[in-house]
Short mmCIF file of C-alpha atoms in Angstrom, two decimals:
data_model
loop_
_atom_site.label_atom_id
_atom_site.label_comp_id
_atom_site.label_asym_id
_atom_site.label_seq_id
_atom_site.Cartn_x
_atom_site.Cartn_y
_atom_site.Cartn_z
CA MET A 13 -42.28 -11.33 -23.79
CA ASN A 14 -43.18 -9.61 -20.41
CA GLY A 15 -46.40 -11.41 -20.36
CA SER A 16 -44.94 -14.84 -20.84
CA ARG A 17 -41.92 -14.47 -18.46
CA PRO A 18 -43.80 -15.12 -15.16
CA THR A 19 -44.91 -18.49 -16.56
CA VAL A 20 -41.46 -19.55 -17.56
CA HIS A 21 -39.41 -17.76 -14.91
CA PRO A 22 -41.61 -17.23 -11.96
CA VAL A 23 -38.60 -16.17 -9.78
CA GLU A 24 -36.74 -13.08 -10.63
CA ALA A 25 -33.43 -14.44 -9.24
CA PRO A 26 -31.15 -14.11 -12.36
CA PRO A 27 -31.52 -10.38 -12.79
CA LEU A 28 -31.02 -9.82 -8.84
CA THR A 29 -28.00 -12.13 -8.98
CA ASP A 30 -26.39 -10.12 -11.82
CA GLY A 31 -27.09 -6.70 -10.48
CA PRO A 32 -24.79 -6.70 -7.42
CA LEU A 33 -21.99 -8.75 -8.83
CA ASN A 34 -21.69 -6.70 -11.90
CA GLY A 35 -22.18 -3.45 -10.10
CA PRO A 36 -18.63 -2.81 -9.01
CA ARG A 37 -17.29 -3.50 -12.55
CA MET A 38 -19.56 -0.91 -14.03
CA ARG A 39 -18.92 1.59 -11.23
CA MET A 40 -15.09 1.25 -11.62
CA LYS A 41 -15.19 2.36 -15.16
CA ASN A 42 -16.62 5.85 -14.21
CA VAL A 43 -14.41 6.38 -11.15
CA GLN A 44 -12.47 9.52 -11.48
CA GLY A 45 -8.86 8.90 -10.80
CA MET A 46 -8.58 5.77 -12.86
CA PRO A 47 -6.19 5.86 -15.83
CA GLY A 48 -7.96 7.58 -18.90
CA THR A 49 -10.04 9.85 -16.73
CA HIS A 50 -9.80 13.48 -16.00
CA GLY A 51 -9.32 12.71 -12.43
CA GLY A 52 -6.43 10.24 -13.24
CA LEU A 53 -4.81 12.87 -15.38
CA THR A 54 -5.10 15.55 -12.55
CA LEU A 55 -3.58 13.09 -10.06
CA ARG A 56 -0.67 12.45 -12.59
CA LEU A 57 -0.07 16.16 -13.00
CA LEU A 58 -0.15 16.76 -9.23
CA GLN A 59 2.34 13.99 -8.66
CA PHE A 60 4.56 15.44 -11.44
CA VAL A 61 4.43 19.09 -10.11
CA PHE A 62 4.97 18.26 -6.50
CA GLY A 63 7.77 15.84 -7.31
CA LEU A 64 9.33 18.47 -9.68
CA VAL A 65 9.30 21.18 -6.97
CA SER A 66 10.81 18.80 -4.55
CA LEU A 67 13.58 17.90 -6.93
CA CYS A 68 14.29 21.50 -7.74
CA VAL A 69 14.40 22.67 -4.24
CA MET A 70 16.71 19.74 -3.14
CA ALA A 71 18.92 19.81 -6.17
CA THR A 72 19.60 23.47 -5.83
CA THR A 73 20.87 22.98 -2.24
CA SER A 74 24.63 22.80 -2.20
CA HIS A 75 24.57 20.66 1.02
CA PHE A 76 22.47 17.75 -0.19
CA ARG A 77 25.43 15.80 -1.53
CA THR A 78 26.83 15.37 1.84
CA PHE A 79 23.60 13.41 3.06
CA THR A 80 23.04 9.90 1.39
CA ALA A 81 19.27 10.28 2.13
CA PHE A 82 19.03 13.51 0.23
CA CYS A 83 20.82 11.97 -2.73
CA TYR A 84 18.48 9.05 -2.56
CA LEU A 85 15.49 11.41 -2.54
CA VAL A 86 16.78 13.27 -5.68
CA ILE A 87 17.01 9.90 -7.54
CA ALA A 88 13.74 8.60 -6.25
CA VAL A 89 12.04 11.82 -7.22
CA SER A 90 13.56 11.86 -10.65
CA LEU A 91 12.33 8.45 -11.32
CA GLN A 92 8.85 9.29 -9.90
CA ILE A 93 8.31 12.38 -12.07
CA SER A 94 9.50 10.54 -15.21
CA TRP A 95 6.91 8.03 -14.44
CA SER A 96 4.15 10.43 -13.58
CA LEU A 97 4.92 12.45 -16.62
CA SER A 98 4.79 9.41 -18.89
CA LEU A 99 1.50 8.33 -17.58
CA ALA A 100 0.03 11.87 -17.67
CA ILE A 101 0.90 11.77 -21.39
CA VAL A 102 -0.75 8.46 -21.77
CA ASP A 103 -3.80 9.71 -19.88
CA ALA A 104 -4.01 12.84 -22.07
CA TYR A 105 -3.77 10.79 -25.18
CA ALA A 106 -6.45 8.35 -24.08
CA LEU A 107 -8.85 11.26 -23.26
CA LEU A 108 -8.06 13.01 -26.59
CA VAL A 109 -8.67 9.90 -28.69
CA ARG A 110 -11.39 8.54 -26.28
CA ARG A 111 -9.65 5.25 -25.92
CA SER A 112 -10.21 3.24 -22.68
CA LEU A 113 -7.08 2.13 -20.58
CA ARG A 114 -9.18 -0.51 -18.80
CA LYS A 115 -7.29 -3.53 -20.31
CA ARG A 116 -5.96 -6.08 -17.68
CA ALA A 117 -2.30 -5.97 -18.97
CA ILE A 118 -2.32 -2.15 -18.92
CA VAL A 119 -3.91 -1.88 -15.50
CA ARG A 120 -1.44 -4.47 -13.98
CA LEU A 121 1.54 -2.46 -15.52
CA PHE A 122 0.29 0.72 -14.00
CA ALA A 123 -0.57 -0.95 -10.62
CA ILE A 124 3.06 -2.49 -10.43
CA GLY A 125 4.79 0.78 -11.58
CA ASP A 126 2.69 2.93 -9.22
CA GLY A 127 3.51 0.46 -6.33
CA ILE A 128 7.16 0.54 -7.05
CA THR A 129 7.47 4.30 -7.53
CA SER A 130 5.18 5.14 -4.56
CA THR A 131 7.22 2.93 -2.28
CA LEU A 132 10.53 4.45 -3.40
CA ILE A 133 9.37 7.99 -3.04
CA PHE A 134 7.82 7.37 0.35
CA ALA A 135 11.01 5.72 1.70
CA ALA A 136 12.94 8.69 0.36
CA ALA A 137 10.67 11.24 1.87
CA SER A 138 10.74 9.40 5.22
CA ALA A 139 14.50 9.13 5.25
CA SER A 140 14.71 12.80 4.34
CA ALA A 141 12.31 13.64 7.11
CA GLY A 142 14.42 11.68 9.57
CA ILE A 143 17.49 13.66 8.54
CA THR A 144 15.70 16.98 8.51
CA VAL A 145 14.42 16.47 12.09
CA LEU A 146 17.86 15.28 13.27
CA VAL A 147 19.61 18.35 11.80
CA GLY A 148 16.99 20.98 12.69
CA ASN A 149 15.65 19.55 16.06
CA ASP A 150 17.98 17.02 17.58
CA LEU A 151 21.37 18.63 16.68
CA ASN A 152 20.21 22.35 16.14
CA ARG A 153 22.52 22.81 13.18
CA CYS A 154 20.13 24.89 11.05
CA SER A 155 22.79 27.71 11.19
CA VAL A 156 25.05 25.88 8.89
CA ASN A 157 22.35 23.89 6.98
CA PRO A 158 19.53 25.09 4.87
CA CYS A 159 16.76 23.51 7.04
CA ALA A 160 13.95 25.36 5.32
CA ARG A 161 14.98 23.89 2.04
CA PHE A 162 15.31 20.45 3.39
CA GLU A 163 11.92 20.75 4.90
CA THR A 164 10.20 22.10 1.73
CA ALA A 165 11.79 19.45 -0.35
CA THR A 166 10.67 16.67 2.01
CA ALA A 167 7.18 17.99 2.38
CA MET A 168 6.76 18.26 -1.46
CA ALA A 169 7.92 14.62 -1.75
CA PHE A 170 5.31 13.58 0.80
CA ILE A 171 2.63 15.46 -0.98
CA SER A 172 3.71 13.76 -4.18
CA TRP A 173 3.30 10.38 -2.56
CA PHE A 174 -0.15 11.46 -1.18
CA ALA A 175 -1.14 12.05 -4.76
CA MET A 176 0.32 8.78 -6.01
CA THR A 177 -1.39 6.53 -3.28
CA PRO A 178 -4.96 6.95 -4.86
CA SER A 179 -3.59 6.08 -8.29
CA PHE A 180 -1.94 2.78 -6.91
CA LEU A 181 -5.00 1.92 -4.80
CA MET A 182 -7.29 2.42 -7.70
CA ASN A 183 -5.27 0.43 -10.13
CA PHE A 184 -4.85 -2.33 -7.62
CA TRP A 185 -8.51 -2.23 -6.90
CA ALA A 186 -9.51 -2.37 -10.61
CA LEU A 187 -6.98 -5.30 -11.13
CA ALA A 188 -8.58 -7.32 -8.31
CA SER A 189 -12.12 -6.57 -9.32
CA GLN A 190 -11.67 -7.51 -13.04
CA MET B 22 -39.41 -30.49 -5.31
CA ASN B 23 -36.57 -31.76 -7.62
CA GLY B 24 -39.04 -33.32 -10.02
CA SER B 25 -40.97 -30.14 -10.42
CA ARG B 26 -38.12 -27.79 -10.84
CA PRO B 27 -37.41 -28.38 -14.60
CA THR B 28 -40.96 -27.59 -15.43
CA VAL B 29 -40.75 -24.37 -13.50
CA HIS B 30 -37.13 -23.41 -14.48
CA PRO B 31 -36.56 -25.07 -17.86
CA VAL B 32 -33.46 -22.87 -18.43
CA GLU B 33 -30.25 -23.60 -16.28
CA ALA B 34 -29.06 -20.06 -16.55
CA PRO B 35 -28.71 -19.25 -12.79
CA PRO B 36 -26.09 -22.07 -12.14
CA LEU B 37 -24.12 -21.03 -15.13
CA THR B 38 -24.21 -17.31 -14.33
CA ASP B 39 -23.07 -17.98 -10.71
CA GLY B 40 -20.34 -20.17 -11.57
CA PRO B 41 -17.78 -17.58 -13.21
CA LEU B 42 -18.88 -14.76 -11.10
CA ASN B 43 -18.45 -16.65 -7.87
CA GLY B 44 -15.28 -18.33 -9.04
CA PRO B 45 -12.71 -15.69 -7.70
CA ARG B 46 -14.40 -15.80 -4.38
CA MET B 47 -14.09 -19.58 -4.07
CA ARG B 48 -10.40 -19.36 -5.18
CA MET B 49 -9.50 -16.51 -2.75
CA LYS B 50 -10.78 -18.62 0.21
CA ASN B 51 -7.99 -21.11 -0.21
CA VAL B 52 -5.25 -18.70 -0.78
CA GLN B 53 -2.56 -19.12 2.03
CA GLY B 54 -1.82 -15.87 3.62
CA MET B 55 -5.38 -14.69 3.96
CA PRO B 56 -6.81 -14.26 7.48
CA GLY B 57 -8.00 -17.42 8.95
CA THR B 58 -5.36 -19.71 7.18
CA HIS B 59 -2.12 -21.17 8.25
CA GLY B 60 -0.17 -18.94 5.89
CA GLY B 61 -1.92 -15.78 7.44
CA LEU B 62 -1.00 -16.98 10.93
CA THR B 63 2.57 -17.53 9.72
CA LEU B 64 2.78 -14.10 8.34
CA ARG B 65 1.45 -12.38 11.48
CA LEU B 66 3.92 -14.43 13.61
CA LEU B 67 6.76 -13.34 11.51
CA GLN B 68 5.61 -9.77 11.64
CA PHE B 69 5.40 -10.04 15.52
CA VAL B 70 8.79 -11.69 15.89
CA PHE B 71 10.77 -9.43 13.70
CA GLY B 72 9.12 -6.34 15.10
CA LEU B 73 9.76 -7.56 18.67
CA VAL B 74 13.28 -8.10 17.91
CA SER B 75 13.63 -4.55 16.23
CA LEU B 76 11.86 -3.03 19.37
CA CYS B 77 14.18 -4.95 21.90
CA VAL B 78 17.47 -4.18 19.94
CA MET B 79 16.50 -0.48 19.61
CA ALA B 80 14.90 0.10 23.20
CA THR B 81 18.06 -1.55 24.82
CA THR B 82 20.26 1.02 23.12
CA SER B 83 20.92 3.96 25.42
CA HIS B 84 21.51 6.39 22.69
CA PHE B 85 18.12 5.94 20.84
CA ARG B 86 16.43 8.69 22.89
CA THR B 87 18.63 11.33 21.34
CA PHE B 88 17.38 10.63 17.85
CA THR B 89 13.61 11.54 17.16
CA ALA B 90 13.50 8.99 14.31
CA PHE B 91 14.47 6.09 16.57
CA CYS B 92 11.95 7.13 19.14
CA TYR B 93 9.32 7.12 16.30
CA LEU B 94 10.57 3.64 15.41
CA VAL B 95 10.04 2.30 18.83
CA ILE B 96 6.54 3.73 18.90
CA ALA B 97 5.61 2.55 15.39
CA VAL B 98 7.02 -1.07 16.06
CA SER B 99 5.21 -1.19 19.46
CA LEU B 100 1.84 -0.27 17.59
CA GLN B 101 2.72 -2.93 14.85
CA ILE B 102 3.56 -5.89 17.14
CA SER B 103 0.33 -5.12 19.12
CA TRP B 104 -1.67 -5.28 15.86
CA SER B 105 0.19 -8.39 14.49
CA LEU B 106 -0.14 -10.22 17.94
CA SER B 107 -3.84 -9.38 18.04
CA LEU B 108 -4.43 -10.63 14.53
CA ALA B 109 -2.27 -13.74 15.15
CA ILE B 110 -4.64 -14.69 18.12
CA VAL B 111 -7.63 -14.10 16.00
CA ASP B 112 -6.23 -16.25 13.17
CA ALA B 113 -5.30 -19.01 15.62
CA TYR B 114 -8.75 -18.86 17.17
CA ALA B 115 -10.35 -19.02 13.66
CA LEU B 116 -8.20 -21.98 12.74
CA LEU B 117 -9.03 -23.81 15.90
CA VAL B 118 -12.72 -23.40 15.71
CA ARG B 119 -12.71 -23.59 11.91
CA ARG B 120 -14.54 -20.24 11.55
CA SER B 121 -14.08 -18.25 8.33
CA LEU B 122 -12.86 -14.66 8.62
CA ARG B 123 -14.03 -13.79 5.01
CA LYS B 124 -16.72 -11.38 6.07
CA ARG B 125 -16.63 -8.02 4.30
CA ALA B 126 -16.59 -5.95 7.60
CA ILE B 127 -13.71 -8.05 9.04
CA VAL B 128 -11.64 -7.96 5.84
CA ARG B 129 -12.16 -4.24 5.44
CA LEU B 130 -11.08 -3.82 9.09
CA PHE B 131 -7.91 -5.92 8.40
CA ALA B 132 -7.05 -4.13 5.20
CA ILE B 133 -7.33 -0.74 6.73
CA GLY B 134 -5.36 -1.75 9.97
CA ASP B 135 -2.72 -3.33 7.83
CA GLY B 136 -2.48 -0.34 5.49
CA ILE B 137 -2.00 2.09 8.54
CA THR B 138 0.41 0.00 10.39
CA SER B 139 2.50 -1.04 7.43
CA THR B 140 2.75 2.59 6.21
CA LEU B 141 3.90 3.68 9.80
CA ILE B 142 6.47 0.93 10.24
CA PHE B 143 7.82 1.53 6.73
CA ALA B 144 8.11 5.32 7.42
CA ALA B 145 9.83 4.58 10.74
CA ALA B 146 12.27 1.96 9.14
CA SER B 147 13.13 4.37 6.24
CA ALA B 148 13.74 7.25 8.61
CA SER B 149 16.02 5.01 10.89
CA ALA B 150 17.81 3.83 7.76
CA GLY B 151 18.43 7.48 6.87
CA ILE B 152 19.77 8.26 10.30
CA THR B 153 21.78 4.99 10.53
CA VAL B 154 23.53 5.80 7.06
CA LEU B 155 24.11 9.34 8.15
CA VAL B 156 25.67 8.45 11.43
CA GLY B 157 27.77 5.39 10.07
CA ASN B 158 28.74 6.56 6.51
CA ASP B 159 28.25 10.28 6.09
CA LEU B 160 29.53 11.34 9.51
CA ASN B 161 31.59 8.32 10.54
CA ARG B 162 30.39 8.58 14.19
CA CYS B 163 30.32 4.68 14.89
CA SER B 164 32.92 5.09 17.48
CA VAL B 165 30.51 6.99 19.77
CA ASN B 166 27.18 5.35 18.45
CA PRO B 167 26.16 1.73 18.51
CA CYS B 168 25.80 1.64 14.62
CA ALA B 169 25.45 -2.22 14.55
CA ARG B 170 22.45 -2.09 16.91
CA PHE B 171 20.83 0.73 14.76
CA GLU B 172 21.35 -1.31 11.68
CA THR B 173 19.94 -4.51 13.29
CA ALA B 174 16.79 -2.68 14.56
CA THR B 175 16.24 -1.06 11.19
CA ALA B 176 16.79 -4.18 9.18
CA MET B 177 14.36 -6.16 11.62
CA ALA B 178 11.79 -3.42 11.07
CA PHE B 179 12.07 -3.67 7.32
CA ILE B 180 11.71 -7.42 7.38
CA SER B 181 8.67 -6.98 9.54
CA TRP B 182 7.31 -4.56 6.84
CA PHE B 183 8.10 -7.15 4.28
CA ALA B 184 6.02 -9.75 6.18
CA MET B 185 3.32 -7.20 6.60
CA THR B 186 2.89 -6.20 2.85
CA PRO B 187 1.48 -9.46 1.66
CA SER B 188 -1.21 -9.46 4.46
CA PHE B 189 -2.25 -5.85 3.32
CA LEU B 190 -2.22 -6.61 -0.42
CA MET B 191 -4.12 -9.91 0.07
CA ASN B 192 -6.76 -8.37 2.18
CA PHE B 193 -7.06 -5.33 -0.16
CA TRP B 194 -7.36 -7.78 -3.04
CA ALA B 195 -10.01 -9.78 -1.21
CA LEU B 196 -12.05 -6.61 -0.42
CA ALA B 197 -11.84 -5.51 -4.03
CA SER B 198 -12.78 -9.04 -5.52
CA GLN B 199 -15.75 -9.39 -3.17
#
């Protein structure tokens, strides 16, 4: 076969054309952080843990009900940890039974869900940060408000968002490159 | 040359292989909203106009300097309108001279810039929304604060972010599908 190929196909264009175009697809399958990988499961667990810490810290603060932004943070983080825990279970199941989660419908669902939850958690964290800075710095009311708890809950929500962003970007990238 | 080609390349594999793989690229070139299209220019102008209105409304409010979140909104919106205006000029130039902006380096720059500015403007709008709700609803201090102006500036910043999101998503999609 190799001996006859130069006569029939003197130019090696087809293999060279296929290589770079199929390269990203092959590469994306092995990228850690995608659904169904150990990296993806780690990201989901990080999102869940930091979200849970944020929720616990904020919900155990007696003052949070007087601030609408903090109530919104509690709701957004509750939604986000439910989503992250569900996806962590799916990832763990896919790893255990060695099933791929690279189907277009699944990737689209994950990308949309990650986009919505990361937007909600980022909005809630930013609003809480605005209130925390207002109460702590602008008004100097830390004597009557648990500023340290507000700051901790906000920081944990931001870290949870930081862990959620790679999941969203990777799913969106996979969706576009399919 | 054409007469000798079937003898040298009897199989028409290269054109068939190129077709489906290059399909998404051809399709993405015509999507309105991408850089260098009328839709893209419209999105940039919308981002600029709503950002400018938000900046003007907030900057002409005497009280905004007492709130850190509102100062951050002014800085973030200033950055965003500079970026949007620059990209609008680039889009208009590309449309006038009929040049394509679909080079990988340009798309990557646009995607990163859009990602950073949209994140900043969304954080600023969310923080301002948190403060506006706190001042207007939770504390009922609208008698001593221009709540209507705060709400208008925040709403305009959110609309500017809404116009920025499609630009970011389309550039990111184009980057991934290249």
